[in-house]
C-alpha positions in Angstrom: 167.6 108.1 79.3 165.7 107.6 82.6 166.5 105.2 85.4 163.9 103.0 87.1 163.6 104.5 90.5 164.2 108.0 89.0 161.2 107.5 86.8 159.2 106.6 89.9 160.4 109.8 91.7 159.5 112.0 88.7 156.0 110.5 88.4 155.5 110.8 92.1 156.6 114.4 92.1 154.3 115.3 89.2 151.3 113.8 91.0 152.2 115.6 94.3 152.6 118.9 92.7 149.2 118.6 90.9 147.5 117.7 94.2 149.2 120.6 96.0 148.1 123.1 93.3 144.5 121.7 93.6 144.6 122.1 97.4 145.4 125.8 97.0 148.6 125.5 99.0 151.9 127.1 97.9 155.1 125.1 98.2 156.1 127.2 101.1 152.9 126.6 103.0 153.2 122.8 102.4 156.8 122.9 103.6 155.7 124.7 106.8 153.0 122.1 107.5 155.6 119.4 107.1 158.3 121.2 109.1 160.6 121.2 106.0 162.5 123.8 104.0 160.7 124.9 100.9 163.6 123.5 98.8 162.7 119.9 99.9 159.2 120.3 98.5 160.7 121.5 95.3 163.2 118.6 95.1 160.4 116.1 95.7 158.1 117.6 93.1 160.8 117.7 90.5 161.8 114.1 91.1 165.3 115.0 92.4 164.6 113.6 95.8 162.6 110.6 97.1 160.1 110.8 100.0 159.2 108.2 102.6 155.7 106.5 102.6 155.0 107.9 106.0 155.8 111.5 104.8 153.6 110.9 101.8 150.7 110.1 104.1 151.3 113.3 106.0 151.4 115.4 102.8 148.2 113.8 101.5 146.5 114.6 104.8 147.6 118.2 104.5 146.1 118.3 100.9 142.7 117.3 102.3 139.7 115.7 100.8 140.8 116.2 97.2 142.9 113.0 97.5 140.9 109.9 96.6 141.6 106.5 98.2 142.9 105.3 94.8 145.3 108.2 94.5 146.5 107.7 98.0 147.2 104.0 97.3 149.0 104.9 94.1 151.2 107.6 95.6 152.1 105.4 98.6 153.1 102.6 96.3 155.1 105.0 94.1 157.0 106.4 97.1 158.0 102.8 98.1 159.0 101.8 94.6 160.9 105.0 93.9 163.4 103.8 96.5 163.4 100.3 95.2 162.3 97.2 97.2 163.7 96.7 100.7 162.5 96.4 104.2 159.9 99.2 103.7 158.3 97.3 100.9 159.4 94.7 98.3 161.2 91.5 98.3 164.1 91.3 100.8 167.0 93.7 101.1 168.7 95.4 98.3 171.5 92.9 97.8 172.6 94.4 94.5 173.9 97.5 96.3 176.9 95.3 97.3 177.9 95.5 93.6 177.7 99.3 93.2 181.4 99.4 92.1 180.7 96.8 89.4 177.2 97.4 88.1 176.2 100.6 86.2 173.3 102.5 87.5 170.9 101.4 84.7 171.5 97.8 85.6 170.9 98.3 89.3 167.7 100.2 88.5 166.6 97.3 86.3 167.2 94.8 89.0 165.3 97.0 91.4 162.2 97.0 89.2 162.5 93.3 88.6 162.8 92.5 92.3 159.7 94.6 93.1 157.5 93.5 90.2 154.5 91.1 90.4 155.0 89.9 86.8 157.3 90.3 83.8 156.5 89.9 80.1 159.5 89.7 77.9 160.4 89.1 74.2 163.9 88.1 73.4 165.5 87.8 69.9 169.1 86.8 70.5 169.8 85.5 74.0 168.1 83.6 76.7 166.6 86.0 79.3 168.9 86.5 82.3 166.3 85.0 84.7 166.5 81.7 82.8 170.2 81.4 82.1 172.5 78.7 83.4 175.9 79.6 85.0 177.8 78.4 81.9 175.6 80.2 79.5 175.7 83.4 81.6 179.4 83.2 81.6 179.7 82.8 77.9 177.2 85.7 77.2 179.1 88.0 79.6 182.5 87.2 78.0 181.0 87.8 74.5 179.3 91.0 75.4 182.1 92.4 77.5 185.2 91.1 75.8 188.5 91.5 77.7 186.9 91.8 81.1 189.1 90.4 83.9 188.0 87.0 85.1 187.1 88.1 88.6 184.7 90.7 87.2 183.2 88.0 84.9 182.7 85.8 88.0 180.9 88.7 89.9 178.6 89.5 86.9 177.6 85.9 86.7 176.9 85.8 90.4 174.6 88.8 90.0 172.8 87.1 87.1 172.2 84.0 89.2 171.2 86.0 92.3 168.5 87.8 90.2 166.9 84.4 89.5 165.8 84.2 93.2 162.7 86.2 92.3 161.3 83.1 90.5 161.2 81.3 93.8 160.4 84.1 96.1 157.1 84.2 98.1 155.2 85.3 96.1 157.3 84.5 93.0 157.7 86.7 90.0 155.3 85.6 87.3 157.3 85.4 84.1 155.9 85.1 80.5 158.7 84.9 78.0 158.6 84.6 74.2 161.9 83.5 72.6 162.7 83.8 69.0 163.8 80.5 67.6 167.2 82.1 66.9 167.8 82.2 70.7 167.7 78.4 70.8 169.8 77.8 67.7 172.6 80.4 68.4 175.6 78.4 69.7 176.7 80.3 72.8 179.5 78.7 74.9 179.7 75.6 72.7 177.5 72.5 72.3 177.8 71.4 75.9 176.9 74.7 77.4 174.1 75.1 74.9 172.7 71.7 75.5 172.7 72.4 79.2 170.9 75.7 78.7 168.2 74.2 76.6 167.6 71.4 79.1 167.4 74.0 81.8 164.7 75.9 79.8 162.6 72.8 79.6 162.9 72.3 83.4 162.1 75.9 84.3 159.2 76.0 81.9 157.5 73.5 84.2 157.4 76.0 87.1 153.8 77.2 87.5 154.8 80.8 87.5 156.7 80.6 84.2 155.1 80.6 80.8 157.7 79.9 78.1 156.9 80.1 74.3 159.0 79.9 71.2 158.4 82.1 68.1 159.3 79.8 65.2 161.1 80.9 62.1 158.1 79.8 60.1 156.2 82.9 61.4 158.4 85.1 59.3 158.3 88.8 60.1 156.7 89.8 63.4 156.3 92.8 65.7 159.2 91.7 67.9 161.7 92.4 65.2 161.8 96.0 66.3 163.8 94.8 69.4 163.5 93.0 72.7 161.5 94.5 75.5 160.3 93.8 79.0 157.0 94.9 80.6 157.0 94.9 84.4 153.7 95.0 86.3 153.5 95.7 90.0 151.2 94.6 92.8 147.7 96.0 92.9 148.2 99.2 90.8 148.3 99.0 87.0 149.6 102.7 86.8 153.0 101.5 88.0 153.6 99.3 85.0 156.8 100.1 83.0 158.3 99.0 79.7 162.1 98.6 79.5 164.0 98.8 76.3 167.7 97.9 76.3 170.3 99.6 74.2 174.0 99.0 73.9 175.0 101.6 76.5 171.7 102.5 78.3 168.1 101.5 79.0 164.9 103.4 78.2 162.0 103.3 80.6 158.5 104.0 79.2 155.5 104.7 81.4 153.1 106.7 79.3 149.7 105.0 79.0 150.0 105.0 75.2 153.3 103.2 75.4 152.1 100.6 77.9 149.0 99.9 75.7 151.1 99.6 72.5 153.7 97.2 74.0 151.0 95.2 75.9 149.2 94.7 72.6 152.4 93.9 70.8 153.2 91.2 73.4 149.8 89.7 73.1 150.1 89.5 69.3 153.6 87.9 69.5 152.3 85.4 72.0 149.4 84.4 69.7 151.9 83.7 66.9 154.2 81.7 69.1 154.0 78.0 69.7 151.9 76.9 72.7 154.0 76.2 75.9 153.9 72.4 75.4 154.9 72.6 71.8 157.6 75.0 72.7 159.0 72.7 75.3 159.0 69.8 72.8 160.9 71.9 70.3 163.5 72.9 72.9 163.9 69.3 74.1 164.5 68.1 70.5 167.1 70.8 70.0 168.8 69.9 73.3 169.1 66.3 72.1 170.7 67.4 68.8 173.1 69.9 70.5 
């Protein structure tokens, strides 16, 4: 398993090591130029330690003309995203750090990626995506998934879920494309009242210009999404920062290889093509809300 910012650090380190090798510098020589101990270069290049954007610029200057403008932009963006969004780059401060004692590292990393992304494409098979959940639905899902959790912790986890939704109204907002299996709409979570409220909320949020919501009807039969839900995050300006997130019961897997990104991107497009258009999806959700 690899965590979000850890993935960024590893990728950044690999790129920096390749550039240093091409420049003809040893790790010791690079460290002397920077005024660092050699072990710091080693930690950066192996992804065990992050590096500030300003230090990236100094390193790249030391490596000389072999660094293209495109590489420089990518590496500076990687160095910022490896630390997660915050005052140095990204939306707002890292509010989720206030929940370190409650949230596992994988969840904090996921929130970090979500907060820094330009867009998210997601396929869900069983529950409404967290960014679109109502408080009542979020509470019911949390209780079901984490049975026996003390009520104060349930309250805190619901607060986190709702705080995440601020990305949809940020400036600029996260662009969300979500495809929900029809089962998501018909599964009674929290009882009829909670479910009806959740369905009506989906109709409302689907009207936001930055949200594209589609339903994959039962009539489609088998489809690519049956292998499991996934999220594809894309980041400002540089496609090489895209990442696919697969959730498991006890961990999350982050995929960044070009082949994986292409495969999941193609899968999402295919699933979208088989889903109902946004207006038809909204009409279906509205009818189910009336019947709930």
